[in-house]
mmCIF file of C-alpha atoms in Angstrom:
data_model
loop_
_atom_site.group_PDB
_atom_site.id
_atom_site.type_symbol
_atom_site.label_atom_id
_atom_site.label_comp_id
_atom_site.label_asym_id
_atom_site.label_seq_id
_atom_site.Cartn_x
_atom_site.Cartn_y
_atom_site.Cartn_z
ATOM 1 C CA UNK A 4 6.397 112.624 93.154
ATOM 2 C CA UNK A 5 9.628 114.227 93.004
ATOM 3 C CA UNK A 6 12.582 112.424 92.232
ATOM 4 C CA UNK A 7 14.946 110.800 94.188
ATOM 5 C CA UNK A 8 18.529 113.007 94.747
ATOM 6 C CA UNK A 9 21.492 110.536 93.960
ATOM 7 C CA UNK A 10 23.525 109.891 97.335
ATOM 8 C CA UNK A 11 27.644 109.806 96.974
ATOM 9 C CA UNK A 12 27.866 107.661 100.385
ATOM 10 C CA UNK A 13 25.232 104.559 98.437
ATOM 11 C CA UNK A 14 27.508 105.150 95.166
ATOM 12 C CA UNK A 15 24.301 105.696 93.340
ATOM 13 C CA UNK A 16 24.768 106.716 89.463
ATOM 14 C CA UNK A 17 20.813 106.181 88.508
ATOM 15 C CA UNK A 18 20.697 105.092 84.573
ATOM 16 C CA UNK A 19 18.768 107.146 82.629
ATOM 17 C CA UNK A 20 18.619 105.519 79.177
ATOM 18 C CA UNK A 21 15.635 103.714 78.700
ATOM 19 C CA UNK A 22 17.209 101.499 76.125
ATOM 20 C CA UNK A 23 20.147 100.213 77.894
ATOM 21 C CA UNK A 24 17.764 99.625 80.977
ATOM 22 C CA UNK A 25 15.691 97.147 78.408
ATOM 23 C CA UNK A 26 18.743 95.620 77.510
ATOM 24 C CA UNK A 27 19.889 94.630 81.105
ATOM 25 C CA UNK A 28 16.041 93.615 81.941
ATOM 26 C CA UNK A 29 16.608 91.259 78.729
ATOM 27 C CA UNK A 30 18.911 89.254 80.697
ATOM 28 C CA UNK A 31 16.569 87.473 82.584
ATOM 29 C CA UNK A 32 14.324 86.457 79.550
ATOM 30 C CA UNK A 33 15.707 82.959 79.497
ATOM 31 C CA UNK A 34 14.281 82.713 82.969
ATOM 32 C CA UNK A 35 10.601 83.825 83.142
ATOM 33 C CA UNK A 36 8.787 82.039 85.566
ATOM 34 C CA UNK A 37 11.421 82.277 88.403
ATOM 35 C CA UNK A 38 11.548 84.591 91.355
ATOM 36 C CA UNK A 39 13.507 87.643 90.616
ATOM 37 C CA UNK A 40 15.708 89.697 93.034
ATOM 38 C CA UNK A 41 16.668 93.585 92.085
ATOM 39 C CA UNK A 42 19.543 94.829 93.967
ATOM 40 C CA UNK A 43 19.562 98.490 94.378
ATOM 41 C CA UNK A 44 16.709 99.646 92.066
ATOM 42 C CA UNK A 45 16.682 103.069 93.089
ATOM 43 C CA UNK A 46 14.190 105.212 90.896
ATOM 44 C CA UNK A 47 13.294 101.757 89.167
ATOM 45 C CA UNK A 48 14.359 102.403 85.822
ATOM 46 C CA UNK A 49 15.321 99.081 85.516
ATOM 47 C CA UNK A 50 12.148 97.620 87.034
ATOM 48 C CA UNK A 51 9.635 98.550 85.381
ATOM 49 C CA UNK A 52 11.158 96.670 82.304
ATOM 50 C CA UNK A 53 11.508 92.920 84.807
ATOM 51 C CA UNK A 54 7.600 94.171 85.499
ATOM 52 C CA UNK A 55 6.926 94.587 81.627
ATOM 53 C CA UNK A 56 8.442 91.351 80.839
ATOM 54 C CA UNK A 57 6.133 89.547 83.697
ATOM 55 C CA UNK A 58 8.832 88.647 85.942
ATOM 56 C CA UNK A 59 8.048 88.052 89.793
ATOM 57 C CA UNK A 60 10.238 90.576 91.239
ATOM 58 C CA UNK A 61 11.335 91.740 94.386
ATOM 59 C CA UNK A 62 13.681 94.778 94.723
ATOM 60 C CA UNK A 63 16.083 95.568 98.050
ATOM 61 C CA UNK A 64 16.803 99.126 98.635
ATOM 62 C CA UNK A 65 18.827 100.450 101.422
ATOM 63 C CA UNK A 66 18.176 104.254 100.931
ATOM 64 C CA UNK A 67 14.886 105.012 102.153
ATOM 65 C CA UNK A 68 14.158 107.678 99.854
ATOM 66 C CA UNK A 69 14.348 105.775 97.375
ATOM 67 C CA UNK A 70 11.986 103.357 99.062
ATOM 68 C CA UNK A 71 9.363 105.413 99.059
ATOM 69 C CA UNK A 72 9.964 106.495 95.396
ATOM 70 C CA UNK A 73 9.450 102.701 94.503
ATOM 71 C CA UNK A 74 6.080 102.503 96.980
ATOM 72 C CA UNK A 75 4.733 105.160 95.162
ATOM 73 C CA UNK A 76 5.213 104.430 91.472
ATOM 74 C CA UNK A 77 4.946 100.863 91.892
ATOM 75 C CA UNK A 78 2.201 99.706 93.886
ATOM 76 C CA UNK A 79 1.828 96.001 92.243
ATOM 77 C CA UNK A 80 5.037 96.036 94.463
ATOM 78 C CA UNK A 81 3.152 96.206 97.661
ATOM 79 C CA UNK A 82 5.312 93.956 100.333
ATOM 80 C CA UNK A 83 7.991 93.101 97.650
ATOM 81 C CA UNK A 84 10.314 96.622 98.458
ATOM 82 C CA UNK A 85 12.876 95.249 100.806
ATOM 83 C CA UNK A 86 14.179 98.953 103.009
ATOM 84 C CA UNK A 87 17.170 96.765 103.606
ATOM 85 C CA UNK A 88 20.839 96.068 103.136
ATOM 86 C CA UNK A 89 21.538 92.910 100.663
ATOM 87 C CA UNK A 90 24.820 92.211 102.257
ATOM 88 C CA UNK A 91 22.940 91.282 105.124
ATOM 89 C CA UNK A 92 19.518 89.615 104.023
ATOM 90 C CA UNK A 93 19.068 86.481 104.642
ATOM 91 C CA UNK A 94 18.541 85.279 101.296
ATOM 92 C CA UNK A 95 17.039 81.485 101.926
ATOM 93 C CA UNK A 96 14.512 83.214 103.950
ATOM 94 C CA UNK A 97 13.195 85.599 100.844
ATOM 95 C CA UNK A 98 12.452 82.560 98.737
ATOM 96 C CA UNK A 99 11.324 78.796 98.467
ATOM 97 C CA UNK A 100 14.051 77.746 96.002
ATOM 98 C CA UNK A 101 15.347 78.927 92.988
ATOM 99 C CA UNK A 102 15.712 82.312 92.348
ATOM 100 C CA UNK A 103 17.542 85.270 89.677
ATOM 101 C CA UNK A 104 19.539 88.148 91.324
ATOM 102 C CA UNK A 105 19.640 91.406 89.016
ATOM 103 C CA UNK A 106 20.728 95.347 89.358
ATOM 104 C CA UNK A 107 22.702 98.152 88.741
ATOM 105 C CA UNK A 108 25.025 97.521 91.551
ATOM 106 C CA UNK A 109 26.647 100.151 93.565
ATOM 107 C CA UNK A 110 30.363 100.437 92.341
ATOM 108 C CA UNK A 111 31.423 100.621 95.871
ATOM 109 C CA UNK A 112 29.904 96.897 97.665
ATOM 110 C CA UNK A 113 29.599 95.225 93.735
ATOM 111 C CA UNK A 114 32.615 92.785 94.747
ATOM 112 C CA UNK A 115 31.104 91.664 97.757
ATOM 113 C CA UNK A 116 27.736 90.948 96.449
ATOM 114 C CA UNK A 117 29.073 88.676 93.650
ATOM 115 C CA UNK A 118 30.967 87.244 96.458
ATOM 116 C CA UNK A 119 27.763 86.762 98.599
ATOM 117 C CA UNK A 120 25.929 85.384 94.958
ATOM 118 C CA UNK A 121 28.925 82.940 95.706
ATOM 119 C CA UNK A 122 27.872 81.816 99.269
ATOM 120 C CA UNK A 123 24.234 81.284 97.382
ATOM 121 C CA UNK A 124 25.322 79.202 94.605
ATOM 122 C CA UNK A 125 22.705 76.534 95.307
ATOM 123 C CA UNK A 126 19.657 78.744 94.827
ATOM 124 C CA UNK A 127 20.805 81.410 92.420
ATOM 125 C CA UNK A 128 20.268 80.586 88.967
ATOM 126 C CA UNK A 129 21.472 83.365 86.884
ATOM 127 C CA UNK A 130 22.258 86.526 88.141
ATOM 128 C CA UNK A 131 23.329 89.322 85.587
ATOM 129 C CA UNK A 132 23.465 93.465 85.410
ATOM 130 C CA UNK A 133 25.696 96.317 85.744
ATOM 131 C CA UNK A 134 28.963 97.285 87.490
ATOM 132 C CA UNK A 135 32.117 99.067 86.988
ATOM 133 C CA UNK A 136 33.432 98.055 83.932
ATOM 134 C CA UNK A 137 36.905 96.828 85.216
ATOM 135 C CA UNK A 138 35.341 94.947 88.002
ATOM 136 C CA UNK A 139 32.480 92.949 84.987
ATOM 137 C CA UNK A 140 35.934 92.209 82.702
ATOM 138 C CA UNK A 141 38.013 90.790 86.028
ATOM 139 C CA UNK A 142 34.886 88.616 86.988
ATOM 140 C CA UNK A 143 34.483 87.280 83.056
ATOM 141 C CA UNK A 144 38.374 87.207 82.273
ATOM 142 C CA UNK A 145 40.040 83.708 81.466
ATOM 143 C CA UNK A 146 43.101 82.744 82.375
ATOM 144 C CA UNK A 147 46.140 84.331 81.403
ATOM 145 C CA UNK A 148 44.675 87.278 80.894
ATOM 146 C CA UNK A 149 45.639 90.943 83.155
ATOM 147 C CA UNK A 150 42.340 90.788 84.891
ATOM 148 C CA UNK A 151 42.185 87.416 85.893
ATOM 149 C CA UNK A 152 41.850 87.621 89.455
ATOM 150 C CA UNK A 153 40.110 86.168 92.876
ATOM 151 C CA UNK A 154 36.738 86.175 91.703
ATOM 152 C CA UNK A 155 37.275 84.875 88.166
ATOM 153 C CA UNK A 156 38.375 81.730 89.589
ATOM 154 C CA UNK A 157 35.876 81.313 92.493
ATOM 155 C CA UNK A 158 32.668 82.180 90.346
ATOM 156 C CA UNK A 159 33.981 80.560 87.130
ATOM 157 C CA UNK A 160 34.085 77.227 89.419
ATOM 158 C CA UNK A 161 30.320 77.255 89.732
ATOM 159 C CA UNK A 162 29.287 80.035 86.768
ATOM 160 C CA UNK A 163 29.539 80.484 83.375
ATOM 161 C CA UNK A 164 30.154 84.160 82.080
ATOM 162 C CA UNK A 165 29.125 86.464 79.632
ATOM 163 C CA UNK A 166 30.622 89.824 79.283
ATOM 164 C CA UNK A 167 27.302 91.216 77.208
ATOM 165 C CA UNK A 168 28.196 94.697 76.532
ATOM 166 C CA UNK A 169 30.049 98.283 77.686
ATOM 167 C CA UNK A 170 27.650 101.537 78.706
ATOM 168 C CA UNK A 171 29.419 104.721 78.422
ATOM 169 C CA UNK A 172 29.159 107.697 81.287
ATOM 170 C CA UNK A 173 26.501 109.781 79.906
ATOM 171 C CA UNK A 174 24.000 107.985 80.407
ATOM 172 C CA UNK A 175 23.565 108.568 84.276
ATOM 173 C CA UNK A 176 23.120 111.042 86.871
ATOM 174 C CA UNK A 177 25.524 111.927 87.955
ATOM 175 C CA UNK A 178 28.303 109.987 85.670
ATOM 176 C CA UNK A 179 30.359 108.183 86.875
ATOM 177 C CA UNK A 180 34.096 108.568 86.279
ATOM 178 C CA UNK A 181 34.628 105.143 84.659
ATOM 179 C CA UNK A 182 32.237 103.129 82.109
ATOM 180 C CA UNK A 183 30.236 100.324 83.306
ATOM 181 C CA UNK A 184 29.634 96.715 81.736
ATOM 182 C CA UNK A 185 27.006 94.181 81.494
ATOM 183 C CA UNK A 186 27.551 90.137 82.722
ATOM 184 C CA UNK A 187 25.252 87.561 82.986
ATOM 185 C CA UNK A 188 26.772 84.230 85.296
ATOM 186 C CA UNK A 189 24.427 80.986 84.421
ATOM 187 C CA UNK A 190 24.971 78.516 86.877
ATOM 188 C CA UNK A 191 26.582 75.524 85.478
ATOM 189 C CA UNK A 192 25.996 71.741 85.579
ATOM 190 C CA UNK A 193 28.564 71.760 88.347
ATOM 191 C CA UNK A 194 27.596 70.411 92.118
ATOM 192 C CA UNK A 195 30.988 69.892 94.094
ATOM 193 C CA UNK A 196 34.315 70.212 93.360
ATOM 194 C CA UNK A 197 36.889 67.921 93.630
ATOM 195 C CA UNK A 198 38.764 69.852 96.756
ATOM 196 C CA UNK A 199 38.403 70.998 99.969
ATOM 197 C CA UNK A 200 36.382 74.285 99.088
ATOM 198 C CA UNK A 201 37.153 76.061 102.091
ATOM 199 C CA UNK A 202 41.028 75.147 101.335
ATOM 200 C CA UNK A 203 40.389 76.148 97.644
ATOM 201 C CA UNK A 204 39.384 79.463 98.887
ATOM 202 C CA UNK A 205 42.495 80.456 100.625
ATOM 203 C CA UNK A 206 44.638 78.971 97.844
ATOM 204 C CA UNK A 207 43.102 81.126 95.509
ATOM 205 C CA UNK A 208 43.231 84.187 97.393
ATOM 206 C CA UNK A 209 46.977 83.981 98.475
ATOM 207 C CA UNK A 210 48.218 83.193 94.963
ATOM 208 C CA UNK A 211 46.420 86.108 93.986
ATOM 209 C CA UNK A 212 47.922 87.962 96.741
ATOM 210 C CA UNK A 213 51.518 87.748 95.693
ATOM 211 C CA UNK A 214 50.565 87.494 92.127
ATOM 212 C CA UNK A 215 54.329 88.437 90.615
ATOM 213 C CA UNK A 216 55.592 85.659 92.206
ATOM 214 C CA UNK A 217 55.638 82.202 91.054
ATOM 215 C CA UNK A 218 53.136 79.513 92.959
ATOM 216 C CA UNK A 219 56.373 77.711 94.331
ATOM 217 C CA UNK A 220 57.463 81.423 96.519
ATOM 218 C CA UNK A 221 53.374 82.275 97.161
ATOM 219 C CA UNK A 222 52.313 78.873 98.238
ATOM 220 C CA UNK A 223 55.561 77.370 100.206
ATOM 221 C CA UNK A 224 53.912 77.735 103.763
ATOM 222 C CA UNK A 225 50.307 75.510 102.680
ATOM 223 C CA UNK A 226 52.685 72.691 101.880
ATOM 224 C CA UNK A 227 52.050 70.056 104.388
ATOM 225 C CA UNK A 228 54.553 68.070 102.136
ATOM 226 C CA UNK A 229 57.484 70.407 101.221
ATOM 227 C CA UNK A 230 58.030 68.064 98.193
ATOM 228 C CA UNK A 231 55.337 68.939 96.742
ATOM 229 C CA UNK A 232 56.771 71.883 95.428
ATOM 230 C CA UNK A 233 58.698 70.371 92.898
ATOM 231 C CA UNK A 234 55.663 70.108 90.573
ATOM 232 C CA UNK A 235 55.629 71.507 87.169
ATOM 233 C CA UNK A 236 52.442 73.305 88.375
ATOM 234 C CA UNK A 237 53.824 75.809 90.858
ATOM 235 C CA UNK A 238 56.769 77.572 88.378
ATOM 236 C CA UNK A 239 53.335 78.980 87.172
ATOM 237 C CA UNK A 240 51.945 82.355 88.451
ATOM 238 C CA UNK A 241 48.184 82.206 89.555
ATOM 239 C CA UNK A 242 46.666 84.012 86.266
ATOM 240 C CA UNK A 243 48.045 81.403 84.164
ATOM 241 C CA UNK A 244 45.653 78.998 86.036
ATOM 242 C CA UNK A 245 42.471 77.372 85.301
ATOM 243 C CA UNK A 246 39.747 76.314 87.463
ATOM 244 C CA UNK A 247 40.717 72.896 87.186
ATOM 245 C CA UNK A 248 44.602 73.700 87.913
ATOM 246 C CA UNK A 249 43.366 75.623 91.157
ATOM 247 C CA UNK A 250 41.216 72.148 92.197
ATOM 248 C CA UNK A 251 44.740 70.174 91.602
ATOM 249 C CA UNK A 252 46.925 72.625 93.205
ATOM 250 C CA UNK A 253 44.794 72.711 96.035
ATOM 251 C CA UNK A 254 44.878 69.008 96.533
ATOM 252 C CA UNK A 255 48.479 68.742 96.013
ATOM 253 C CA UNK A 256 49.081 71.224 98.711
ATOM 254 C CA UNK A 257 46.797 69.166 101.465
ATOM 255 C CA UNK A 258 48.886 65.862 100.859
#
């Protein structure tokens, strides 16, 4: 069958090294056994490793060429392609409880499917593969560091991150302009936070969206109790924060 054409609208970069494929599939060894869910497999160089490894997978593919690519070499598949968008699956629907999420996520939506990974905390596991490089080191960063940003601190609440390893350009078609690294989130031992999450949420984001400034200028208008301010905690800027700080400075915002 003849292979599928990369599309520039689906920011597809299909991997072509076998090796670094195995790698990624390698991810998920710790979890055999549970339900697997491949985002974006496109020619399904990445699947046929999960297969090999005797995972029970299920792939969602938006581009239908690529669709029928999969139905073809992958029959064992049959009723496990998904011709959809995952931003908009319902994902409790797919599965009866636990479950992995993997890929080689389109540069251009990976943000807002780790953010959707987020809203699915409860029922996803482990979910690891490839993005942009930047966007893998800003997800795994700790604080103080350049890249520690919005979703460090909202996934590192309920995750913890590996940053595995880097994968230079060549090794696609067509390269991309930037190299691409390899995480792995495990969900951690943690069940509710000690905030309002919801709260939390906004917290986080508006620090992070004033980030030169210092938490006293960012934050002043979530005060409900302008005295607040006078904290140690809010001379600090937002990357200098913890998880734990963030689950503080949240609550001493809502007294």
């Amino acid at each position: 069958m003849q292979k599928v054409k990369p599309k520039k609208f689906l920011g597809q970069h299909f991997l072509t090294d076998l090796h670094v494929a195995d790698r990624i599939a390698a991810t998920l060894d710790d979890y055999r056994g549970m339900p697997v869910l491949e985002v974006g497999p496109g020619m399904g160089v990445l699947t046929q490793f999960l297969l090999e490894r005797g995972h029970d997978v299920t792939v969602v593919e938006l581009d239908r060429e690529s669709v029928e690519y999969l139905e073809h070499k992958f029959p064992q598949l049959d009723g496990r392609i998904i011709g959809e968008d995952f931003l908009e699956l319902d994902l409790g629907s797919m599965f009866e409880g636990d479950f992995c999420v993997i890929g080689n996520y389109p540069y251009n939506i990976s943000s807002q499917i780790f953010f959707k990974v987020l809203d699915w905390r409860d029922r996803i596991t482990c979910c690891s593969g490839m993005l942009q490089k930047e966007v893998a080191e800003r997800i795994a960063a700790k604080p103080g560091s350049k890249t520690y940003g919005i979703l460090s601190v909202l996934l590192q609440a309920w995750y913890d991150i590996e940053y595995l390893f880097t994968v230079d350009e060549h090794v696609f078609n067509p390269p991309p302009k930037v190299k691409s690294g390899v995480i792995r989130l495990r969900r951690n031992g943690v069940k509710t936070l000690d905030c309002d999450e919801k709260r939390l949420k906004a917290v986080v984001k508006t620090s992070f969206g004033q980030r030169r400034k210092t938490l006293r200028n960012s934050l002043r208008s979530m005060a409900r109790r302008p005295e607040v301010l006078q904290e140690e905690i809010f001379n600090k800027r937002p990357e200098q924060l913890s998880v734990a700080e963030f689950v503080r400075l949240t609550n001493l915002l809502n007294e």
